[in-house]
Structures are given as C-alpha cells and as structure tokens.
GROMACS .gro file of C-alpha atoms in nm:
model
  400
    1MET     CA    1   1.489   4.113   0.160
    2GLU     CA    2   1.647   4.364  -0.071
    3THR     CA    3   1.604   4.391  -0.445
    4THR     CA    4   1.848   4.166  -0.630
    5THR     CA    5   2.017   4.265  -0.955
    6TYR     CA    6   1.984   4.001  -1.226
    7THR     CA    7   1.922   3.971  -1.598
    8ARG     CA    8   1.549   3.972  -1.671
    9SER     CA    9   1.407   3.709  -1.902
   10LYS     CA   10   1.081   3.530  -1.973
   11THR     CA   11   1.191   3.264  -1.724
   12THR     CA   12   1.245   3.513  -1.442
   13GLU     CA   13   0.914   3.679  -1.529
   14PHE     CA   14   0.738   3.342  -1.517
   15PHE     CA   15   0.891   3.244  -1.181
   16TYR     CA   16   0.809   3.587  -1.037
   17LYS     CA   17   0.443   3.554  -1.135
   18MET     CA   18   0.432   3.198  -1.005
   19ASN     CA   19   0.581   3.307  -0.672
   20PHE     CA   20   0.334   3.595  -0.653
   21ALA     CA   21   0.048   3.344  -0.679
   22ILE     CA   22   0.218   3.109  -0.430
   23TYR     CA   23   0.245   3.393  -0.178
   24ILE     CA   24  -0.118   3.495  -0.224
   25PHE     CA   25  -0.214   3.130  -0.176
   26GLY     CA   26  -0.053   3.127   0.167
   27LEU     CA   27   0.311   3.015   0.140
   28PRO     CA   28   0.620   3.235   0.192
   29ASN     CA   29   0.775   3.436  -0.090
   30PHE     CA   30   1.041   3.208  -0.242
   31TRP     CA   31   1.147   3.455  -0.510
   32ILE     CA   32   1.494   3.612  -0.501
   33GLU     CA   33   1.361   3.961  -0.435
   34ASP     CA   34   1.063   4.130  -0.276
   35LEU     CA   35   0.731   4.107  -0.455
   36LYS     CA   36   0.583   4.427  -0.591
   37LEU     CA   37   0.353   4.476  -0.296
   38SER     CA   38   0.343   4.756  -0.043
   39LYS     CA   39   0.503   4.692   0.295
   40ARG     CA   40   0.172   4.766   0.463
   41PHE     CA   41  -0.007   4.504   0.254
   42VAL     CA   42   0.265   4.244   0.323
   43LYS     CA   43   0.253   4.314   0.696
   44ILE     CA   44  -0.125   4.274   0.711
   45TYR     CA   45  -0.134   3.976   0.475
   46ASP     CA   46   0.135   3.789   0.672
   47LYS     CA   47  -0.084   3.818   0.981
   48ILE     CA   48  -0.384   3.694   0.783
   49SER     CA   49  -0.178   3.398   0.658
   50LEU     CA   50  -0.073   3.315   1.012
   51PHE     CA   51  -0.437   3.326   1.123
   52ASN     CA   52  -0.532   3.099   0.831
   53ASP     CA   53  -0.258   2.855   0.936
   54LEU     CA   54  -0.408   2.839   1.285
   55LEU     CA   55  -0.751   2.773   1.134
   56VAL     CA   56  -0.610   2.488   0.925
   57TYR     CA   57  -0.436   2.331   1.225
   58LEU     CA   58  -0.759   2.361   1.424
   59LEU     CA   59  -0.947   2.193   1.139
   60LEU     CA   60  -0.703   1.899   1.147
   61VAL     CA   61  -0.750   1.859   1.523
   62MET     CA   62  -1.128   1.874   1.478
   63GLU     CA   63  -1.112   1.603   1.211
   64PHE     CA   64  -0.920   1.366   1.436
   65GLY     CA   65  -1.155   1.446   1.721
   66ALA     CA   66  -1.444   1.322   1.504
   67PHE     CA   67  -1.324   0.963   1.553
   68PHE     CA   68  -1.420   0.996   1.921
   69THR     CA   69  -1.733   1.212   1.903
   70GLN     CA   70  -1.919   1.109   1.586
   71HIS     CA   71  -2.120   0.788   1.632
   72ASN     CA   72  -2.401   0.833   1.379
   73LEU     CA   73  -2.207   0.831   1.052
   74THR     CA   74  -2.317   0.662   0.731
   75ASP     CA   75  -2.074   0.432   0.552
   76LYS     CA   76  -1.992   0.708   0.304
   77GLN     CA   77  -1.923   0.955   0.586
   78LYS     CA   78  -1.699   0.703   0.760
   79PHE     CA   79  -1.493   0.662   0.444
   80ASN     CA   80  -1.479   1.039   0.392
   81LEU     CA   81  -1.354   1.081   0.747
   82MET     CA   82  -1.085   0.823   0.683
   83VAL     CA   83  -0.984   0.987   0.353
   84PHE     CA   84  -0.944   1.327   0.517
   85ALA     CA   85  -0.768   1.187   0.824
   86ILE     CA   86  -0.506   1.032   0.594
   87SER     CA   87  -0.472   1.304   0.331
   88HIS     CA   88  -0.495   1.629   0.523
   89PRO     CA   89  -0.203   1.573   0.767
   90LEU     CA   90   0.017   1.457   0.477
   91LEU     CA   91  -0.074   1.756   0.262
   92CYS     CA   92  -0.026   1.991   0.557
   93SER     CA   93   0.321   1.844   0.613
   94PHE     CA   94   0.407   1.937   0.251
   95CYS     CA   95   0.334   2.302   0.331
   96VAL     CA   96   0.546   2.288   0.646
   97MET     CA   97   0.838   2.116   0.472
   98VAL     CA   98   0.872   2.359   0.183
   99SER     CA   99   0.828   2.657   0.416
  100LYS     CA  100   1.112   2.531   0.635
  101LEU     CA  101   1.334   2.503   0.326
  102LYS     CA  102   1.267   2.862   0.215
  103LYS     CA  103   1.634   2.962   0.178
  104LYS     CA  104   1.727   2.648  -0.016
  105VAL     CA  105   1.421   2.679  -0.242
  106ARG     CA  106   1.525   3.037  -0.316
  107LEU     CA  107   1.877   2.925  -0.412
  108VAL     CA  108   1.739   2.653  -0.641
  109MET     CA  109   1.505   2.901  -0.803
  110TYR     CA  110   1.789   3.149  -0.856
  111SER     CA  111   2.003   2.877  -1.015
  112GLN     CA  112   1.728   2.763  -1.253
  113ALA     CA  113   1.595   3.107  -1.349
  114VAL     CA  114   1.912   3.320  -1.348
  115ALA     CA  115   2.250   3.153  -1.296
  116LEU     CA  116   2.210   2.866  -1.545
  117LYS     CA  117   2.058   3.098  -1.806
  118ARG     CA  118   2.324   3.368  -1.781
  119ASP     CA  119   2.560   3.226  -2.048
  120TYR     CA  120   2.310   3.056  -2.278
  121ASN     CA  121   1.932   3.051  -2.299
  122ASP     CA  122   1.754   2.901  -2.599
  123PRO     CA  123   1.432   3.105  -2.643
  124GLU     CA  124   1.244   2.812  -2.798
  125VAL     CA  125   1.330   2.583  -2.506
  126GLU     CA  126   1.233   2.861  -2.264
  127LYS     CA  127   0.896   2.897  -2.438
  128GLN     CA  128   0.832   2.522  -2.415
  129MET     CA  129   0.921   2.518  -2.044
  130ILE     CA  130   0.679   2.798  -1.958
  131ALA     CA  131   0.398   2.647  -2.166
  132ARG     CA  132   0.436   2.303  -2.010
  133SER     CA  133   0.456   2.443  -1.656
  134LEU     CA  134   0.140   2.648  -1.704
  135THR     CA  135  -0.043   2.351  -1.855
  136TYR     CA  136   0.041   2.121  -1.564
  137VAL     CA  137  -0.031   2.379  -1.295
  138LEU     CA  138  -0.365   2.483  -1.446
  139ALA     CA  139  -0.465   2.119  -1.500
  140PHE     CA  140  -0.390   2.039  -1.135
  141MET     CA  141  -0.578   2.345  -1.009
  142SER     CA  142  -0.879   2.254  -1.224
  143SER     CA  143  -0.874   1.897  -1.096
  144CYS     CA  144  -0.866   2.011  -0.732
  145THR     CA  145  -1.143   2.265  -0.788
  146ILE     CA  146  -1.369   2.007  -0.953
  147THR     CA  147  -1.312   1.767  -0.663
  148MET     CA  148  -1.401   2.033  -0.405
  149ILE     CA  149  -1.714   2.130  -0.597
  150MET     CA  150  -1.819   1.765  -0.615
  151PHE     CA  151  -1.793   1.731  -0.236
  152ALA     CA  152  -2.020   2.036  -0.204
  153ILE     CA  153  -2.266   1.891  -0.458
  154GLU     CA  154  -2.271   1.560  -0.269
  155ALA     CA  155  -2.355   1.743   0.053
  156ILE     CA  156  -2.631   1.944  -0.119
  157TRP     CA  157  -2.766   1.626  -0.278
  158ASP     CA  158  -2.789   1.461   0.064
  159VAL     CA  159  -2.978   1.764   0.196
  160ILE     CA  160  -3.228   1.753  -0.092
  161ARG     CA  161  -3.274   1.378  -0.122
  162HIS     CA  162  -3.235   1.255   0.237
  163GLY     CA  163  -3.305   1.568   0.440
  164ALA     CA  164  -2.956   1.547   0.592
  165THR     CA  165  -2.745   1.836   0.717
  166PHE     CA  166  -2.499   2.015   0.486
  167THR     CA  167  -2.190   1.816   0.585
  168THR     CA  168  -1.878   1.827   0.367
  169LEU     CA  169  -1.620   1.762   0.639
  170ILE     CA  170  -1.668   1.539   0.942
  171THR     CA  171  -1.541   1.728   1.247
  172ALA     CA  172  -1.563   1.670   1.623
  173TYR     CA  173  -1.838   1.931   1.641
  174PRO     CA  174  -2.114   1.955   1.536
  175ASP     CA  175  -2.280   1.614   1.528
  176VAL     CA  176  -2.389   1.525   1.175
  177GLN     CA  177  -2.754   1.527   1.291
  178ASP     CA  178  -2.733   1.858   1.477
  179ARG     CA  179  -2.960   2.107   1.298
  180SER     CA  180  -2.900   2.412   1.516
  181ILE     CA  181  -2.793   2.748   1.372
  182LEU     CA  182  -2.456   2.729   1.550
  183ALA     CA  183  -2.393   2.385   1.397
  184ASP     CA  184  -2.467   2.519   1.048
  185VAL     CA  185  -2.232   2.816   1.106
  186VAL     CA  186  -1.952   2.580   1.217
  187ARG     CA  187  -2.006   2.360   0.909
  188VAL     CA  188  -1.979   2.661   0.678
  189LEU     CA  189  -1.665   2.782   0.858
  190ALA     CA  190  -1.514   2.434   0.825
  191PHE     CA  191  -1.588   2.432   0.452
  192VAL     CA  192  -1.433   2.779   0.408
  193THR     CA  193  -1.125   2.669   0.606
  194TRP     CA  194  -1.102   2.365   0.382
  195TRP     CA  195  -1.082   2.594   0.079
  196ILE     CA  196  -0.807   2.794   0.252
  197PHE     CA  197  -0.623   2.468   0.313
  198LEU     CA  198  -0.671   2.374  -0.052
  199THR     CA  199  -0.507   2.697  -0.172
  200LYS     CA  200  -0.201   2.631   0.048
  201MET     CA  201  -0.176   2.276  -0.082
  202VAL     CA  202  -0.210   2.394  -0.442
  203ALA     CA  203   0.070   2.644  -0.375
  204VAL     CA  204   0.305   2.356  -0.289
  205TYR     CA  205   0.233   2.187  -0.620
  206MET     CA  206   0.269   2.522  -0.799
  207LEU     CA  207   0.620   2.534  -0.655
  208VAL     CA  208   0.738   2.177  -0.705
  209ILE     CA  209   0.595   2.112  -1.053
  210PRO     CA  210   0.763   2.412  -1.224
  211LEU     CA  211   1.092   2.337  -1.047
  212THR     CA  212   1.108   1.984  -1.190
  213ILE     CA  213   0.988   2.098  -1.533
  214SER     CA  214   1.241   2.381  -1.541
  215LEU     CA  215   1.521   2.137  -1.455
  216ARG     CA  216   1.410   1.906  -1.734
  217TYR     CA  217   1.428   2.191  -1.986
  218GLN     CA  218   1.763   2.305  -1.850
  219PHE     CA  219   1.908   1.975  -1.971
  220LYS     CA  220   1.735   2.041  -2.301
  221ASN     CA  221   1.889   2.389  -2.301
  222LEU     CA  222   2.230   2.227  -2.253
  223GLN     CA  223   2.167   2.000  -2.550
  224SER     CA  224   2.086   2.306  -2.759
  225TYR     CA  225   2.406   2.476  -2.639
  226PHE     CA  226   2.638   2.188  -2.732
  227LEU     CA  227   2.471   2.145  -3.072
  228SER     CA  228   2.511   2.518  -3.137
  229LEU     CA  229   2.890   2.486  -3.100
  230ALA     CA  230   2.905   2.302  -3.433
  231GLU     CA  231   2.781   2.620  -3.604
  232LEU     CA  232   3.114   2.788  -3.522
  233PHE     CA  233   3.281   2.587  -3.797
  234GLU     CA  234   3.027   2.708  -4.055
  235ARG     CA  235   3.127   3.072  -4.009
  236SER     CA  236   3.327   3.222  -4.297
  237ASP     CA  237   3.451   3.524  -4.101
  238LEU     CA  238   3.682   3.317  -3.878
  239SER     CA  239   4.007   3.135  -3.950
  240GLN     CA  240   4.044   2.768  -3.861
  241LYS     CA  241   4.252   2.858  -3.556
  242GLU     CA  242   3.996   3.110  -3.433
  243LYS     CA  243   3.720   2.855  -3.478
  244GLU     CA  244   3.914   2.599  -3.277
  245GLU     CA  245   3.986   2.847  -2.999
  246LYS     CA  246   3.623   2.955  -2.976
  247TYR     CA  247   3.507   2.594  -2.985
  248GLU     CA  248   3.747   2.489  -2.711
  249ALA     CA  249   3.640   2.783  -2.494
  250GLY     CA  250   3.274   2.705  -2.564
  251LEU     CA  251   3.322   2.338  -2.478
  252LYS     CA  252   3.480   2.428  -2.144
  253LEU     CA  253   3.189   2.661  -2.073
  254GLY     CA  254   2.948   2.379  -2.157
  255ILE     CA  255   3.126   2.148  -1.914
  256LYS     CA  256   3.097   2.417  -1.646
  257LEU     CA  257   2.725   2.462  -1.717
  258HIS     CA  258   2.672   2.087  -1.702
  259SER     CA  259   2.846   2.065  -1.367
  260GLU     CA  260   2.634   2.351  -1.231
  261THR     CA  261   2.318   2.187  -1.366
  262LEU     CA  262   2.402   1.859  -1.190
  263SER     CA  263   2.457   2.051  -0.869
  264CYS     CA  264   2.121   2.223  -0.918
  265ALA     CA  265   1.958   1.884  -0.977
  266GLU     CA  266   2.090   1.761  -0.641
  267ASP     CA  267   1.961   2.073  -0.467
  268THR     CA  268   1.622   2.033  -0.637
  269GLN     CA  269   1.608   1.674  -0.517
  270ASP     CA  270   1.687   1.788  -0.161
  271VAL     CA  271   1.408   2.047  -0.174
  272CYS     CA  272   1.148   1.812  -0.323
  273ARG     CA  273   1.245   1.484  -0.155
  274GLY     CA  274   0.996   1.513   0.131
  275VAL     CA  275   0.709   1.605  -0.101
  276PHE     CA  276   0.796   1.324  -0.345
  277SER     CA  277   0.807   1.065  -0.066
  278GLY     CA  278   0.489   1.190   0.097
  279GLN     CA  279   0.309   1.190  -0.237
  280ILE     CA  280   0.386   0.821  -0.293
  281ILE     CA  281   0.247   0.730   0.051
  282PHE     CA  282  -0.050   0.962  -0.009
  283ASN     CA  283  -0.125   0.798  -0.345
  284ILE     CA  284  -0.115   0.439  -0.222
  285LEU     CA  285  -0.322   0.492   0.095
  286LEU     CA  286  -0.581   0.718  -0.064
  287LEU     CA  287  -0.642   0.493  -0.365
  288ILE     CA  288  -0.698   0.193  -0.139
  289VAL     CA  289  -0.955   0.381   0.070
  290LEU     CA  290  -1.125   0.534  -0.235
  291MET     CA  291  -1.156   0.196  -0.409
  292ALA     CA  292  -1.308   0.052  -0.093
  293GLN     CA  293  -1.549   0.346  -0.079
  294MET     CA  294  -1.650   0.291  -0.440
  295VAL     CA  295  -1.731  -0.074  -0.368
  296THR     CA  296  -1.934  -0.022  -0.051
  297SER     CA  297  -2.109   0.317  -0.103
  298GLU     CA  298  -2.447   0.371  -0.265
  299ARG     CA  299  -2.391   0.379  -0.639
  300THR     CA  300  -2.556   0.704  -0.736
  301PHE     CA  301  -2.414   0.927  -1.007
  302VAL     CA  302  -2.319   1.200  -0.758
  303ASN     CA  303  -2.143   0.959  -0.522
  304MET     CA  304  -1.958   0.777  -0.798
  305PHE     CA  305  -1.856   1.093  -0.980
  306GLY     CA  306  -1.725   1.248  -0.658
  307THR     CA  307  -1.516   0.941  -0.579
  308VAL     CA  308  -1.387   0.917  -0.935
  309ALA     CA  309  -1.299   1.289  -0.937
  310THR     CA  310  -1.104   1.250  -0.611
  311SER     CA  311  -0.924   0.940  -0.743
  312CYS     CA  312  -0.830   1.120  -1.064
  313THR     CA  313  -0.692   1.415  -0.865
  314VAL     CA  314  -0.480   1.182  -0.651
  315ILE     CA  315  -0.346   0.991  -0.953
  316THR     CA  316  -0.275   1.298  -1.166
  317SER     CA  317  -0.104   1.483  -0.880
  318THR     CA  318   0.130   1.186  -0.834
  319GLY     CA  319   0.174   1.163  -1.210
  320PHE     CA  320   0.268   1.529  -1.242
  321PHE     CA  321   0.554   1.470  -0.997
  322MET     CA  322   0.672   1.137  -1.131
  323TRP     CA  323   0.633   1.215  -1.502
  324ASN     CA  324   0.831   1.537  -1.478
  325ALA     CA  325   1.098   1.384  -1.256
  326GLY     CA  326   1.124   1.098  -1.507
  327ASP     CA  327   1.155   1.351  -1.790
  328VAL     CA  328   1.460   1.499  -1.615
  329THR     CA  329   1.625   1.156  -1.637
  330VAL     CA  330   1.529   1.121  -2.004
  331GLU     CA  331   1.654   1.466  -2.110
  332ALA     CA  332   1.978   1.421  -1.916
  333SER     CA  333   2.037   1.091  -2.101
  334TYR     CA  334   2.026   1.275  -2.438
  335LEU     CA  335   2.312   1.505  -2.340
  336PRO     CA  336   2.603   1.272  -2.440
  337THR     CA  337   2.462   1.256  -2.794
  338ALA     CA  338   2.444   1.636  -2.813
  339ILE     CA  339   2.807   1.659  -2.693
  340TYR     CA  340   2.914   1.408  -2.956
  341PHE     CA  341   2.755   1.617  -3.232
  342SER     CA  342   2.902   1.944  -3.102
  343GLY     CA  343   3.159   1.961  -3.385
  344TRP     CA  344   3.478   1.830  -3.219
  345GLN     CA  345   3.574   1.644  -3.539
  346HIS     CA  346   3.650   1.974  -3.715
  347CYS     CA  347   3.942   2.050  -3.485
  348GLN     CA  348   4.290   1.969  -3.614
  349ARG     CA  349   4.636   1.881  -3.481
  350ASP     CA  350   4.706   1.986  -3.119
  351SER     CA  351   4.364   2.136  -3.078
  352SER     CA  352   4.207   1.807  -3.184
  353MET     CA  353   4.395   1.616  -2.914
  354ARG     CA  354   4.294   1.857  -2.639
  355VAL     CA  355   3.933   1.871  -2.751
  356ARG     CA  356   3.897   1.495  -2.778
  357ARG     CA  357   4.009   1.451  -2.418
  358LEU     CA  358   3.756   1.711  -2.307
  359VAL     CA  359   3.477   1.554  -2.512
  360VAL     CA  360   3.544   1.204  -2.381
  361THR     CA  361   3.555   1.326  -2.022
  362CYS     CA  362   3.239   1.532  -2.065
  363MET     CA  363   3.047   1.249  -2.234
  364SER     CA  364   3.156   1.003  -1.968
  365HIS     CA  365   3.032   1.236  -1.698
  366ALA     CA  366   2.704   1.303  -1.882
  367GLN     CA  367   2.634   0.930  -1.917
  368GLN     CA  368   2.582   0.900  -1.541
  369PRO     CA  369   2.202   0.894  -1.500
  370VAL     CA  370   2.025   1.176  -1.319
  371ILE     CA  371   1.757   1.003  -1.114
  372PHE     CA  372   1.508   1.149  -0.869
  373LYS     CA  373   1.395   0.915  -0.592
  374GLY     CA  374   1.110   0.898  -0.345
  375LEU     CA  375   1.128   0.724  -0.006
  376GLY     CA  376   1.500   0.690  -0.065
  377TYR     CA  377   1.485   0.409  -0.321
  378ILE     CA  378   1.185   0.442  -0.557
  379GLU     CA  379   1.297   0.593  -0.887
  380LEU     CA  380   1.052   0.853  -1.013
  381SER     CA  381   0.959   0.768  -1.370
  382TYR     CA  382   0.667   0.672  -1.591
  383GLN     CA  383   0.729   0.303  -1.521
  384SER     CA  384   0.740   0.343  -1.143
  385PHE     CA  385   0.423   0.554  -1.160
  386ILE     CA  386   0.237   0.263  -1.320
  387THR     CA  387   0.385   0.028  -1.059
  388ILE     CA  388   0.266   0.246  -0.771
  389VAL     CA  389  -0.087   0.275  -0.909
  390LYS     CA  390  -0.100  -0.102  -0.967
  391SER     CA  391   0.033  -0.170  -0.616
  392SER     CA  392  -0.261   0.022  -0.468
  393TYR     CA  393  -0.503  -0.204  -0.654
  394SER     CA  394  -0.305  -0.513  -0.551
  395VAL     CA  395  -0.330  -0.423  -0.183
  396PHE     CA  396  -0.700  -0.344  -0.223
  397SER     CA  397  -0.769  -0.680  -0.392
  398VAL     CA  398  -0.599  -0.864  -0.106
  399LEU     CA  399  -0.795  -0.675   0.162
  400TYR     CA  400  -1.133  -0.689  -0.013
   0.00000   0.00000   0.00000
C-alpha cells in the first residue's frame, strides 16, 4: 500500500494511532496508508501474527476436545469450560469477519476521518469524539485485563487452598490432575495463548467502538455546520445578496455532506453488522451460563469476584456497542432542528423561495431515523440493551 495524500488533523492522527495499536494487537492494518514501520519489521511481524493465529485456532480445538477427554472436572471447571466453548469461537469469528472486510473498513475509516471532515470540521466536536473514544476503549481494555487476572488468581487460589494444578483453561490435554512437568508447560502455553487471543479480541473492539463513536460525532459535526450558516447574516462586510448567495451555497454543501454521512452510516453498519449480531448472542448465552455458575459454585470471595468481573465485562462490552449505536440515532434525530435554525428566514424574495424548498427537502430527509440493527431486526439503543440484559435473566429464571 502506498502513502496516501490527505489533510492531516487530530482525527486522522487519532485513527492512525488506533490502527497502529490494532496492528500490534494482531489484526491487519486498516489505515489508509502504511504504518511508520520498517518493511523488515512488518514482514517478520506478519509471520509472527500468522503463527499466533495458528496457536489460537489450536487452542479452540483443544478446548472442544476437553469435552471428550476431561472426566474429573469440578462444577466450577465444567462451567468455565462451557463459558469458553461458547465465547471463544464467537470472539474468534469477530476477528475473522473484520479481517475479511479489510477494504471496506478502510473505506469507512477514510470517509469518517478524511472525506467528511474535508469541508467542515468543528474542533470542539473533534475533541469530544477523541476523548470519548479513548475513554471507552481504555475502560474496555481495563475490564478485560481485570477479568483475565481474576482467572489467574482463581487458579492460584485453588493451588494454595486445595492443592490443585494451575488450571486457567480446560483443554483436551493435560488432565486437570496431571502434575507432570510437561502438563505444567502446556498449561502455561495455553494461558499465554489465551492472552494472545485476548489482544486480538480487544483489537476488534478498538476498531468497532471508535467507528460508531466517530459516526455519532459526525452527525454532531453536521449540526454545528448548519448552525454556523446563520452567522453569515451577522457579517457586516457582505451585502444582503452576497449573504444569500453564500448561504445558499453553504446549504447545498450541507445537503451533500448529509448525504455522504448517511452513505457512510450504511457502510459502517455493513462493516459492524456481524460483530453487533454476534455480540447480542454472546451476551445472552454468556450471562445465562455465568448466572448459573454463580448459583451453583462455591461462594468464596475469589470465585464470586471472578464471576462478577466476567459478567461485568460481557455486559459493558455489549453496552459499548449498543450505547454508541443508539447515540448515532439520537444525534441524527437532532439534525432537522439544526437545519431549521440555520438562518433560512433571513433570505428574501427569489432567494427565499429557493432556500425554503431546499430546507424543507433537507429537513424531510434528515427526519428519517438512522438506526443500527443486530440480527437483522433488533434496534441497537439504550432501551434494547436493557431488554437484552433482562431477557438473559428471564431465560435463566425459567431454566433454574
């Protein structure tokens, strides 16, 4: 990929840094140009990433094999095996899906970071977008890290209190009671591979979360643009005719930007649809299993805290998707009001007639809701997030 010429901004700088981290975490480079890494490093690192992918796939096979080879599991270990058997294939599919859509992700990223910001970019809105994206990504990474650490602490606690083996993941080999050196080496390798898998999974969320947040703030940027048009009529250095001409040209540009933003929203939905749908399934199934585990497992502080930490990670990861997707709908719904207050009433005579037609058409188009959906029919919003979390408890209460 060759270097692309584009206007640099804080947004492009943010997306570049985010893509740099995503690449280091094991996914392809989705940015619109090469990362500032030597060709030798990229060549070697790509081979390392491929090797890590093979390790992750092997880990998944080993986890499914545990259902046939492990016959001495405690109740907690049985639930852990079920949790991983459900979650890991789904999370792995997220990595595969976004990697397959590399070209489309790159186009969406170019639209959000460059094309839609070329004509107008409110620096305050840009600052808010970057701050919110960083907050959500860092919060998710912290949540995942705490969960992983708690699984390690649980395993260490079992070693100290019950004299068990250090078992964080249940795999086909070794047996949970095997205390040989080879068995311990395999367990450590499995735990390290799990961390590698975690970084790839985190990279997916580092991609999807900023994309939805950036789209939300693009609608906010559009609101700022239309409201700024009213300032044309406050200028004393222009005649009324010049103000009307500039306003009419600005309104047409705003309509163009709105159309391009809607197109970008559709492309973003196409890129994220598989992850959104998988996350809903992931949330419902995992919460049911985790609630069952909480009811039946030994109620020690370590066990309970580990289960609660995992549940919180599942819920917040779903929330980060659904809240931000819902915010896109909310911000898009404010756009007609911004268009109405853009200053069209200051135009006179023939200009007034032309502008009113444009304003009515633009407002009518902006009133059509922008809705992200998961599984083809579930609207992603704050309300549907509560419904999905409650549905998990409803299913659990029926089963238990």
